[in-house]
Amino acid sequence: MKIAVYPGSFDPFTNGHENIIERSVKVFDQVIVAVAHNTTKKTIFTVEERVEILNEVFKNRDDVKVDYFEGLLVEYIKKMGTNVVLRGMRTVSDFEFEMQMALANKTLSSELETVFMVTDSEFSHISSSVIKEVVSLNGSASHMVPEIVEKRLREKLLRS
Ligand code: PNS
């Protein structure tokens, strides 16, 4: 069984992330969406909230599993019995960071392979900072995030 781990902050999870997952399950038998629990990074949603949202989005899919990890990604990947990390790339500006991360991970674990998938062009403009700004100014983010994400973002950002 070919398993890929798709790690990220997913704060929030976007239609661009969903696009990568929908396409990657045609290449891999199972995709594990792994939410990074980074205690030093300030996030809108807690790791539990992000996992809960993702579980809701993928509740009807057997080929997508939702999980979280702490610490080094390479250790988590090994624990999941695979050597494949999947990352989406939106534009050329993503490339530098992604390449650095892929090389750092390869240094930490030589058998690890990073597979990149280019996000479909209609999603390439979507970023978490744009989404946060639009929602905090009471605009519609329905073309950028799944319905449940928009609802939960409104609850968080427009609460006060
Ligand atoms: O969605 P993001 O924020 O671009 O995801 C980045 C993430 C979480 C995949 C990356 O920061 C990561 O793998 N963090 C875990 C710590 C780690 O393994 N660092 C070394 C590789 S750079």
CSV table of N, CA and C and ligand atoms in Angstrom, one decimal:
chain,number,residue,atom,x,y,z
A,1,MET,N,0.9,-1.2,0.0
A,1,MET,CA,0.0,0.0,0.0
A,1,MET,C,0.9,1.2,0.0
A,2,LYS,N,0.6,2.1,-1.0
A,2,LYS,CA,1.4,3.4,-1.1
A,2,LYS,C,0.8,4.5,-0.2
A,3,ILE,N,1.5,4.9,0.8
A,3,ILE,CA,1.0,5.9,1.8
A,3,ILE,C,1.8,7.2,1.6
A,4,ALA,N,1.1,8.3,1.5
A,4,ALA,CA,1.8,9.6,1.6
A,4,ALA,C,1.4,10.4,2.8
A,5,VAL,N,2.3,11.1,3.4
A,5,VAL,CA,1.9,12.0,4.5
A,5,VAL,C,1.9,13.4,3.9
A,6,TYR,N,0.8,14.1,4.1
A,6,TYR,CA,0.6,15.4,3.7
A,6,TYR,C,0.6,16.3,4.9
A,7,PRO,N,1.8,16.9,5.3
A,7,PRO,CA,1.9,17.7,6.5
A,7,PRO,C,1.6,19.2,6.3
A,8,GLY,N,1.2,19.8,7.3
A,8,GLY,CA,1.0,21.3,7.2
A,8,GLY,C,0.4,21.9,8.5
A,9,SER,N,0.4,23.2,8.5
A,9,SER,CA,-0.3,23.9,9.6
A,9,SER,C,-1.8,23.8,9.5
A,10,PHE,N,-2.3,24.0,8.2
A,10,PHE,CA,-3.7,23.9,8.0
A,10,PHE,C,-4.5,24.9,8.9
A,11,ASP,N,-4.0,26.1,8.9
A,11,ASP,CA,-4.5,27.1,9.9
A,11,ASP,C,-4.9,28.4,9.1
A,12,PRO,N,-6.0,28.3,8.3
A,12,PRO,CA,-7.0,27.3,8.2
A,12,PRO,C,-6.7,26.3,7.0
A,13,PHE,N,-7.5,25.3,7.0
A,13,PHE,CA,-7.5,24.3,5.8
A,13,PHE,C,-8.2,25.1,4.7
A,14,THR,N,-7.6,25.0,3.5
A,14,THR,CA,-8.2,25.8,2.3
A,14,THR,C,-8.6,24.8,1.2
A,15,ASN,N,-9.3,25.5,0.2
A,15,ASN,CA,-9.7,24.7,-1.0
A,15,ASN,C,-8.4,24.3,-1.8
A,16,GLY,N,-7.3,25.0,-1.6
A,16,GLY,CA,-6.1,24.6,-2.3
A,16,GLY,C,-5.5,23.3,-1.7
A,17,HIS,N,-5.6,23.2,-0.4
A,17,HIS,CA,-5.2,22.0,0.3
A,17,HIS,C,-6.1,20.8,-0.2
A,18,GLU,N,-7.4,21.1,-0.2
A,18,GLU,CA,-8.3,20.1,-0.6
A,18,GLU,C,-8.0,19.6,-2.1
A,19,ASN,N,-7.7,20.5,-2.9
A,19,ASN,CA,-7.3,20.2,-4.3
A,19,ASN,C,-6.2,19.2,-4.4
A,20,ILE,N,-5.2,19.5,-3.5
A,20,ILE,CA,-4.0,18.6,-3.5
A,20,ILE,C,-4.4,17.2,-3.0
A,21,ILE,N,-5.2,17.2,-2.0
A,21,ILE,CA,-5.6,15.9,-1.4
A,21,ILE,C,-6.5,15.1,-2.4
A,22,GLU,N,-7.5,15.7,-3.0
A,22,GLU,CA,-8.4,15.1,-4.0
A,22,GLU,C,-7.5,14.5,-5.2
A,23,ARG,N,-6.5,15.1,-5.6
A,23,ARG,CA,-5.7,14.6,-6.7
A,23,ARG,C,-4.7,13.6,-6.3
A,24,SER,N,-4.2,13.8,-5.0
A,24,SER,CA,-3.1,12.8,-4.6
A,24,SER,C,-3.7,11.4,-4.3
A,25,VAL,N,-4.9,11.3,-3.9
A,25,VAL,CA,-5.5,10.0,-3.7
A,25,VAL,C,-5.6,9.2,-5.0
A,26,LYS,N,-5.4,9.8,-6.1
A,26,LYS,CA,-5.4,9.1,-7.4
A,26,LYS,C,-4.0,8.5,-7.6
A,27,VAL,N,-3.0,9.0,-6.9
A,27,VAL,CA,-1.7,8.6,-7.0
A,27,VAL,C,-1.3,7.6,-5.9
A,28,PHE,N,-1.8,7.9,-4.7
A,28,PHE,CA,-1.4,7.1,-3.5
A,28,PHE,C,-2.7,6.3,-3.1
A,29,ASP,N,-2.5,5.2,-2.4
A,29,ASP,CA,-3.6,4.4,-1.9
A,29,ASP,C,-4.2,5.1,-0.7
A,30,GLN,N,-3.3,5.7,0.1
A,30,GLN,CA,-3.8,6.5,1.3
A,30,GLN,C,-3.0,7.7,1.5
A,31,VAL,N,-3.7,8.8,1.9
A,31,VAL,CA,-3.0,10.1,2.2
A,31,VAL,C,-3.4,10.4,3.7
A,32,ILE,N,-2.3,10.6,4.4
A,32,ILE,CA,-2.5,11.0,5.8
A,32,ILE,C,-2.3,12.5,5.9
A,33,VAL,N,-3.3,13.2,6.3
A,33,VAL,CA,-3.2,14.6,6.4
A,33,VAL,C,-2.7,14.9,7.9
A,34,ALA,N,-1.5,15.4,8.0
A,34,ALA,CA,-0.9,15.5,9.3
A,34,ALA,C,-0.8,16.9,9.8
A,35,VAL,N,-1.6,17.3,10.8
A,35,VAL,CA,-1.6,18.6,11.3
A,35,VAL,C,-0.4,18.8,12.2
A,36,ALA,N,0.4,19.8,11.9
A,36,ALA,CA,1.6,20.1,12.8
A,36,ALA,C,1.2,20.8,14.1
A,37,HIS,N,1.7,20.2,15.2
A,37,HIS,CA,1.4,20.8,16.5
A,37,HIS,C,2.7,21.6,16.9
A,38,ASN,N,2.7,22.8,16.5
A,38,ASN,CA,3.9,23.6,16.8
A,38,ASN,C,3.6,24.6,17.9
A,39,THR,N,4.1,24.3,19.1
A,39,THR,CA,3.7,25.0,20.3
A,39,THR,C,4.2,26.5,20.3
A,40,THR,N,5.2,26.8,19.5
A,40,THR,CA,5.7,28.1,19.5
A,40,THR,C,5.0,29.0,18.5
A,41,LYS,N,4.2,28.5,17.6
A,41,LYS,CA,3.6,29.3,16.6
A,41,LYS,C,2.2,29.6,17.1
A,42,LYS,N,1.8,30.9,16.9
A,42,LYS,CA,0.5,31.4,17.3
A,42,LYS,C,-0.5,31.0,16.1
A,43,THR,N,-1.5,30.3,16.5
A,43,THR,CA,-2.4,29.8,15.4
A,43,THR,C,-3.9,30.3,15.8
A,44,ILE,N,-4.7,30.4,14.7
A,44,ILE,CA,-6.1,30.7,15.0
A,44,ILE,C,-6.8,29.6,15.7
A,45,PHE,N,-6.6,28.4,15.1
A,45,PHE,CA,-7.3,27.2,15.6
A,45,PHE,C,-6.2,26.3,16.4
A,46,THR,N,-6.7,25.7,17.5
A,46,THR,CA,-5.8,24.8,18.2
A,46,THR,C,-5.6,23.5,17.3
A,47,VAL,N,-4.7,22.7,17.7
A,47,VAL,CA,-4.5,21.5,16.9
A,47,VAL,C,-5.7,20.6,16.9
A,48,GLU,N,-6.4,20.5,18.1
A,48,GLU,CA,-7.6,19.7,18.2
A,48,GLU,C,-8.7,20.2,17.3
A,49,GLU,N,-8.8,21.6,17.2
A,49,GLU,CA,-9.8,22.2,16.3
A,49,GLU,C,-9.5,21.9,14.9
A,50,ARG,N,-8.3,22.0,14.5
A,50,ARG,CA,-7.9,21.7,13.1
A,50,ARG,C,-8.2,20.3,12.7
A,51,VAL,N,-7.8,19.4,13.6
A,51,VAL,CA,-8.1,17.9,13.4
A,51,VAL,C,-9.6,17.7,13.3
A,52,GLU,N,-10.3,18.3,14.1
A,52,GLU,CA,-11.8,18.1,14.1
A,52,GLU,C,-12.4,18.6,12.8
A,53,ILE,N,-11.9,19.8,12.3
A,53,ILE,CA,-12.4,20.3,11.1
A,53,ILE,C,-12.1,19.4,9.9
A,54,LEU,N,-10.8,18.9,9.9
A,54,LEU,CA,-10.4,18.0,8.8
A,54,LEU,C,-11.2,16.7,8.8
A,55,ASN,N,-11.4,16.2,10.0
A,55,ASN,CA,-12.2,15.0,10.1
A,55,ASN,C,-13.6,15.2,9.6
A,56,GLU,N,-14.2,16.4,9.8
A,56,GLU,CA,-15.5,16.7,9.2
A,56,GLU,C,-15.4,16.7,7.7
A,57,VAL,N,-14.4,17.4,7.2
A,57,VAL,CA,-14.3,17.6,5.7
A,57,VAL,C,-14.2,16.2,5.0
A,58,PHE,N,-13.4,15.3,5.7
A,58,PHE,CA,-13.1,14.0,5.0
A,58,PHE,C,-13.8,12.8,5.6
A,59,LYS,N,-15.0,13.1,6.3
A,59,LYS,CA,-15.6,12.0,7.0
A,59,LYS,C,-16.1,10.9,6.1
A,60,ASN,N,-16.3,11.1,4.9
A,60,ASN,CA,-16.8,10.1,4.0
A,60,ASN,C,-15.7,9.4,3.2
A,61,ARG,N,-14.5,9.6,3.5
A,61,ARG,CA,-13.4,9.1,2.7
A,61,ARG,C,-12.6,8.1,3.5
A,62,ASP,N,-12.4,6.9,2.9
A,62,ASP,CA,-11.5,5.9,3.5
A,62,ASP,C,-10.1,6.1,3.1
A,63,ASP,N,-9.8,6.8,2.0
A,63,ASP,CA,-8.4,6.9,1.6
A,63,ASP,C,-7.7,8.1,2.1
A,64,VAL,N,-8.5,8.9,3.0
A,64,VAL,CA,-7.8,10.1,3.6
A,64,VAL,C,-8.0,9.9,5.1
A,65,LYS,N,-6.8,9.9,5.8
A,65,LYS,CA,-6.8,9.8,7.3
A,65,LYS,C,-6.3,11.1,7.8
A,66,VAL,N,-6.9,11.5,9.0
A,66,VAL,CA,-6.4,12.8,9.6
A,66,VAL,C,-5.7,12.5,10.9
A,67,ASP,N,-4.6,13.2,11.1
A,67,ASP,CA,-3.8,12.9,12.3
A,67,ASP,C,-3.1,14.2,12.6
A,68,TYR,N,-2.3,14.2,13.7
A,68,TYR,CA,-1.5,15.3,14.0
A,68,TYR,C,-0.1,14.8,14.5
A,69,PHE,N,0.9,15.7,14.4
A,69,PHE,CA,2.2,15.2,14.9
A,69,PHE,C,2.9,16.4,15.6
A,70,GLU,N,3.8,16.0,16.5
A,70,GLU,CA,4.7,17.0,17.2
A,70,GLU,C,6.1,16.6,16.9
A,71,GLY,N,7.0,17.6,16.9
A,71,GLY,CA,8.4,17.2,16.7
A,71,GLY,C,8.8,17.1,15.3
A,72,LEU,N,9.8,16.3,15.0
A,72,LEU,CA,10.3,16.2,13.6
A,72,LEU,C,9.4,15.4,12.7
A,73,LEU,N,9.2,16.0,11.5
A,73,LEU,CA,8.3,15.4,10.5
A,73,LEU,C,8.9,14.0,10.1
A,74,VAL,N,10.2,13.9,10.0
A,74,VAL,CA,10.8,12.7,9.5
A,74,VAL,C,10.6,11.5,10.5
A,75,GLU,N,10.5,11.8,11.8
A,75,GLU,CA,10.2,10.8,12.8
A,75,GLU,C,8.8,10.3,12.7
A,76,TYR,N,7.9,11.3,12.4
A,76,TYR,CA,6.5,10.9,12.3
A,76,TYR,C,6.3,10.1,11.0
A,77,ILE,N,6.9,10.4,10.0
A,77,ILE,CA,6.8,9.7,8.7
A,77,ILE,C,7.2,8.2,8.9
A,78,LYS,N,8.3,8.1,9.6
A,78,LYS,CA,8.8,6.7,9.8
A,78,LYS,C,7.8,5.9,10.6
A,79,LYS,N,7.3,6.6,11.6
A,79,LYS,CA,6.3,5.9,12.5
A,79,LYS,C,5.0,5.5,11.7
A,80,MET,N,4.7,6.2,10.7
A,80,MET,CA,3.5,5.9,9.9
A,80,MET,C,3.8,4.8,8.8
A,81,GLY,N,5.0,4.3,8.8
A,81,GLY,CA,5.4,3.2,7.9
A,81,GLY,C,5.5,3.6,6.5
A,82,THR,N,5.9,4.8,6.2
A,82,THR,CA,6.1,5.3,4.8
A,82,THR,C,7.4,6.1,4.7
A,83,ASN,N,7.8,6.5,3.5
A,83,ASN,CA,8.9,7.4,3.4
A,83,ASN,C,8.5,8.6,2.4
A,84,VAL,N,7.2,8.7,2.2
A,84,VAL,CA,6.8,9.8,1.3
A,84,VAL,C,6.1,11.0,1.9
A,85,VAL,N,6.7,12.1,1.7
A,85,VAL,CA,6.0,13.4,2.2
A,85,VAL,C,5.5,14.1,0.9
A,86,LEU,N,4.3,14.5,1.0
A,86,LEU,CA,3.6,15.2,-0.1
A,86,LEU,C,3.5,16.7,0.2
A,87,ARG,N,3.9,17.6,-0.7
A,87,ARG,CA,3.7,19.0,-0.5
A,87,ARG,C,3.1,19.6,-1.7
A,88,GLY,N,2.2,20.6,-1.5
A,88,GLY,CA,1.7,21.3,-2.7
A,88,GLY,C,2.5,22.6,-2.9
A,89,MET,N,2.6,22.9,-4.2
A,89,MET,CA,3.3,24.2,-4.6
A,89,MET,C,2.3,25.1,-5.4
A,90,ARG,N,2.1,26.3,-4.9
A,90,ARG,CA,1.2,27.2,-5.6
A,90,ARG,C,1.8,28.0,-6.6
A,91,THR,N,2.9,28.7,-6.3
A,91,THR,CA,3.6,29.6,-7.2
A,91,THR,C,5.1,29.4,-7.0
A,92,VAL,N,5.9,30.1,-7.8
A,92,VAL,CA,7.3,29.9,-7.8
A,92,VAL,C,7.8,30.4,-6.4
A,93,SER,N,7.1,31.4,-5.8
A,93,SER,CA,7.5,31.9,-4.5
A,93,SER,C,7.5,30.8,-3.4
A,94,ASP,N,6.8,29.8,-3.6
A,94,ASP,CA,6.8,28.7,-2.6
A,94,ASP,C,8.0,27.8,-2.7
A,95,PHE,N,8.6,27.9,-3.9
A,95,PHE,CA,9.7,26.9,-4.2
A,95,PHE,C,10.9,27.0,-3.3
A,96,GLU,N,11.3,28.2,-2.9
A,96,GLU,CA,12.6,28.3,-2.1
A,96,GLU,C,12.4,27.6,-0.8
A,97,PHE,N,11.3,27.9,-0.1
A,97,PHE,CA,11.0,27.3,1.2
A,97,PHE,C,10.8,25.8,1.1
A,98,GLU,N,10.1,25.4,0.1
A,98,GLU,CA,9.9,24.0,-0.1
A,98,GLU,C,11.1,23.2,-0.4
A,99,MET,N,12.0,23.8,-1.2
A,99,MET,CA,13.3,23.1,-1.5
A,99,MET,C,14.1,23.0,-0.3
A,100,GLN,N,14.2,24.1,0.5
A,100,GLN,CA,15.0,24.1,1.8
A,100,GLN,C,14.5,23.0,2.7
A,101,MET,N,13.1,22.9,2.8
A,101,MET,CA,12.5,21.9,3.7
A,101,MET,C,12.8,20.5,3.2
A,102,ALA,N,12.7,20.3,1.9
A,102,ALA,CA,12.9,18.9,1.4
A,102,ALA,C,14.3,18.5,1.6
A,103,LEU,N,15.3,19.5,1.4
A,103,LEU,CA,16.7,19.1,1.6
A,103,LEU,C,17.0,18.9,3.0
A,104,ALA,N,16.4,19.7,3.9
A,104,ALA,CA,16.6,19.5,5.4
A,104,ALA,C,16.1,18.1,5.8
A,105,ASN,N,14.9,17.8,5.3
A,105,ASN,CA,14.4,16.5,5.7
A,105,ASN,C,15.2,15.3,5.1
A,106,LYS,N,15.7,15.5,3.9
A,106,LYS,CA,16.5,14.4,3.3
A,106,LYS,C,17.8,14.2,4.1
A,107,THR,N,18.4,15.3,4.6
A,107,THR,CA,19.6,15.2,5.4
A,107,THR,C,19.3,14.5,6.7
A,108,LEU,N,18.1,14.7,7.3
A,108,LEU,CA,17.7,14.0,8.5
A,108,LEU,C,17.3,12.6,8.3
A,109,SER,N,16.9,12.2,7.1
A,109,SER,CA,16.5,10.9,6.8
A,109,SER,C,16.7,10.6,5.3
A,110,SER,N,17.7,9.9,5.0
A,110,SER,CA,18.1,9.8,3.5
A,110,SER,C,17.1,9.0,2.7
A,111,GLU,N,16.3,8.2,3.3
A,111,GLU,CA,15.3,7.4,2.5
A,111,GLU,C,14.0,8.2,2.3
A,112,LEU,N,13.9,9.3,2.9
A,112,LEU,CA,12.7,10.1,2.7
A,112,LEU,C,12.6,10.7,1.3
A,113,GLU,N,11.4,10.7,0.7
A,113,GLU,CA,11.2,11.3,-0.6
A,113,GLU,C,10.1,12.3,-0.5
A,114,THR,N,10.4,13.6,-1.0
A,114,THR,CA,9.4,14.6,-1.0
A,114,THR,C,8.8,14.7,-2.4
A,115,VAL,N,7.5,14.5,-2.5
A,115,VAL,CA,6.8,14.6,-3.8
A,115,VAL,C,6.0,15.9,-3.8
A,116,PHE,N,6.2,16.7,-4.9
A,116,PHE,CA,5.5,18.0,-5.0
A,116,PHE,C,4.4,17.8,-6.0
A,117,MET,N,3.3,18.5,-5.7
A,117,MET,CA,2.2,18.5,-6.6
A,117,MET,C,1.8,20.0,-6.8
A,118,VAL,N,1.7,20.4,-8.0
A,118,VAL,CA,1.3,21.9,-8.3
A,118,VAL,C,-0.2,22.1,-8.1
A,119,THR,N,-0.5,23.0,-7.3
A,119,THR,CA,-1.9,23.3,-7.0
A,119,THR,C,-2.6,23.8,-8.3
A,120,ASP,N,-3.8,23.4,-8.6
A,120,ASP,CA,-4.5,23.8,-9.8
A,120,ASP,C,-4.6,25.4,-9.8
A,121,SER,N,-4.4,26.0,-11.0
A,121,SER,CA,-4.3,27.4,-11.1
A,121,SER,C,-5.4,28.2,-10.4
A,122,GLU,N,-6.6,27.7,-10.4
A,122,GLU,CA,-7.7,28.5,-9.8
A,122,GLU,C,-7.5,28.6,-8.2
A,123,PHE,N,-6.6,27.8,-7.7
A,123,PHE,CA,-6.4,27.9,-6.2
A,123,PHE,C,-5.1,28.6,-5.8
A,124,SER,N,-4.3,29.0,-6.9
A,124,SER,CA,-2.9,29.4,-6.6
A,124,SER,C,-2.9,30.7,-5.8
A,125,HIS,N,-3.9,31.5,-5.8
A,125,HIS,CA,-3.9,32.8,-5.1
A,125,HIS,C,-4.3,32.7,-3.6
A,126,ILE,N,-4.7,31.5,-3.2
A,126,ILE,CA,-5.3,31.3,-1.9
A,126,ILE,C,-4.2,31.2,-0.8
A,127,SER,N,-4.2,32.0,0.2
A,127,SER,CA,-3.3,31.9,1.3
A,127,SER,C,-4.0,32.2,2.6
A,128,SER,N,-3.4,31.6,3.7
A,128,SER,CA,-4.1,31.8,5.0
A,128,SER,C,-4.2,33.2,5.4
A,129,SER,N,-3.1,34.0,5.0
A,129,SER,CA,-3.2,35.4,5.5
A,129,SER,C,-4.3,36.2,4.7
A,130,VAL,N,-4.5,35.9,3.4
A,130,VAL,CA,-5.6,36.6,2.7
A,130,VAL,C,-7.0,36.2,3.3
A,131,ILE,N,-7.1,34.9,3.6
A,131,ILE,CA,-8.4,34.4,4.1
A,131,ILE,C,-8.7,35.1,5.5
A,132,LYS,N,-7.7,35.1,6.3
A,132,LYS,CA,-7.9,35.7,7.7
A,132,LYS,C,-8.3,37.2,7.5
A,133,GLU,N,-7.6,37.9,6.6
A,133,GLU,CA,-8.0,39.3,6.4
A,133,GLU,C,-9.4,39.5,5.9
A,134,VAL,N,-9.8,38.7,4.9
A,134,VAL,CA,-11.1,38.8,4.3
A,134,VAL,C,-12.2,38.5,5.4
A,135,VAL,N,-12.0,37.4,6.1
A,135,VAL,CA,-13.0,37.0,7.1
A,135,VAL,C,-13.1,38.1,8.2
A,136,SER,N,-11.9,38.6,8.7
A,136,SER,CA,-11.9,39.5,9.8
A,136,SER,C,-12.6,40.8,9.3
A,137,LEU,N,-12.6,41.1,8.0
A,137,LEU,CA,-13.3,42.3,7.5
A,137,LEU,C,-14.7,42.0,7.0
A,138,ASN,N,-15.2,40.8,7.5
A,138,ASN,CA,-16.6,40.4,7.2
A,138,ASN,C,-16.9,40.1,5.7
A,139,GLY,N,-15.8,39.8,4.9
A,139,GLY,CA,-16.0,39.4,3.5
A,139,GLY,C,-16.3,37.9,3.4
A,140,SER,N,-16.7,37.5,2.2
A,140,SER,CA,-16.9,36.1,2.0
A,140,SER,C,-15.7,35.4,1.5
A,141,ALA,N,-15.4,34.2,2.2
A,141,ALA,CA,-14.2,33.4,1.8
A,141,ALA,C,-14.7,32.1,1.2
A,142,SER,N,-15.9,32.1,0.8
A,142,SER,CA,-16.5,30.8,0.4
A,142,SER,C,-15.8,30.2,-0.9
A,143,HIS,N,-15.1,31.0,-1.6
A,143,HIS,CA,-14.4,30.5,-2.8
A,143,HIS,C,-13.0,30.0,-2.4
A,144,MET,N,-12.6,30.2,-1.1
A,144,MET,CA,-11.3,29.9,-0.7
A,144,MET,C,-11.2,28.7,0.3
A,145,VAL,N,-12.3,28.5,1.0
A,145,VAL,CA,-12.2,27.5,2.1
A,145,VAL,C,-13.5,26.7,2.1
A,146,PRO,N,-13.5,25.4,2.6
A,146,PRO,CA,-14.8,24.7,2.7
A,146,PRO,C,-15.7,25.4,3.6
A,147,GLU,N,-17.0,25.1,3.5
A,147,GLU,CA,-18.1,25.8,4.3
A,147,GLU,C,-17.8,25.7,5.8
A,148,ILE,N,-17.4,24.5,6.3
A,148,ILE,CA,-17.2,24.4,7.7
A,148,ILE,C,-16.1,25.3,8.2
A,149,VAL,N,-15.0,25.5,7.4
A,149,VAL,CA,-13.9,26.3,7.8
A,149,VAL,C,-14.4,27.8,7.9
A,150,GLU,N,-15.1,28.2,6.9
A,150,GLU,CA,-15.6,29.6,6.9
A,150,GLU,C,-16.5,29.8,8.1
A,151,LYS,N,-17.3,28.9,8.5
A,151,LYS,CA,-18.2,29.0,9.6
A,151,LYS,C,-17.3,29.1,10.9
A,152,ARG,N,-16.4,28.2,11.0
A,152,ARG,CA,-15.5,28.2,12.3
A,152,ARG,C,-14.6,29.5,12.3
A,153,LEU,N,-14.2,30.0,11.2
A,153,LEU,CA,-13.4,31.2,11.1
A,153,LEU,C,-14.2,32.4,11.6
A,154,ARG,N,-15.4,32.4,11.1
A,154,ARG,CA,-16.3,33.6,11.5
A,154,ARG,C,-16.5,33.6,13.0
A,155,GLU,N,-16.7,32.3,13.6
A,155,GLU,CA,-16.9,32.2,15.0
A,155,GLU,C,-15.7,32.8,15.8
A,156,LYS,N,-14.5,32.4,15.3
A,156,LYS,CA,-13.3,32.8,15.9
A,156,LYS,C,-13.0,34.3,15.8
A,157,LEU,N,-13.0,34.8,14.5
A,157,LEU,CA,-12.5,36.1,14.2
A,157,LEU,C,-13.5,37.2,14.4
A,158,LEU,N,-14.8,36.9,14.3
A,158,LEU,CA,-15.8,38.0,14.4
A,158,LEU,C,-16.5,37.9,15.8
A,159,ARG,N,-16.0,37.1,16.7
A,159,ARG,CA,-16.6,36.9,18.0
A,159,ARG,C,-16.8,38.2,18.8
A,160,SER,N,-15.7,39.0,18.7
A,160,SER,CA,-15.8,40.2,19.6
A,160,SER,C,-16.6,41.3,19.0
B,1,PNS,O1,1.7,24.5,6.2
B,1,PNS,P1,3.1,24.8,6.6
B,1,PNS,O2,3.2,25.8,7.7
B,1,PNS,O3,3.9,25.3,5.4
B,1,PNS,O4,3.8,23.4,7.0
B,1,PNS,C1,5.2,23.4,7.4
B,1,PNS,C2,5.5,22.1,8.2
B,1,PNS,C3,4.6,22.0,9.4
B,1,PNS,C4,5.2,20.9,7.3
B,1,PNS,C5,7.0,22.1,8.6
B,1,PNS,O5,7.2,23.3,9.4
B,1,PNS,C6,7.4,20.9,9.4
B,1,PNS,O6,7.6,19.8,8.9
B,1,PNS,N1,7.5,21.1,10.8
B,1,PNS,C7,7.9,20.0,11.7
B,1,PNS,C8,9.3,20.2,12.3
B,1,PNS,C9,10.3,19.6,11.4
B,1,PNS,O7,10.4,18.5,11.0
B,1,PNS,N2,11.2,20.6,10.9
B,1,PNS,C10,12.4,20.2,10.1
B,1,PNS,C11,12.1,20.3,8.6
B,1,PNS,S1,12.0,21.9,8.0
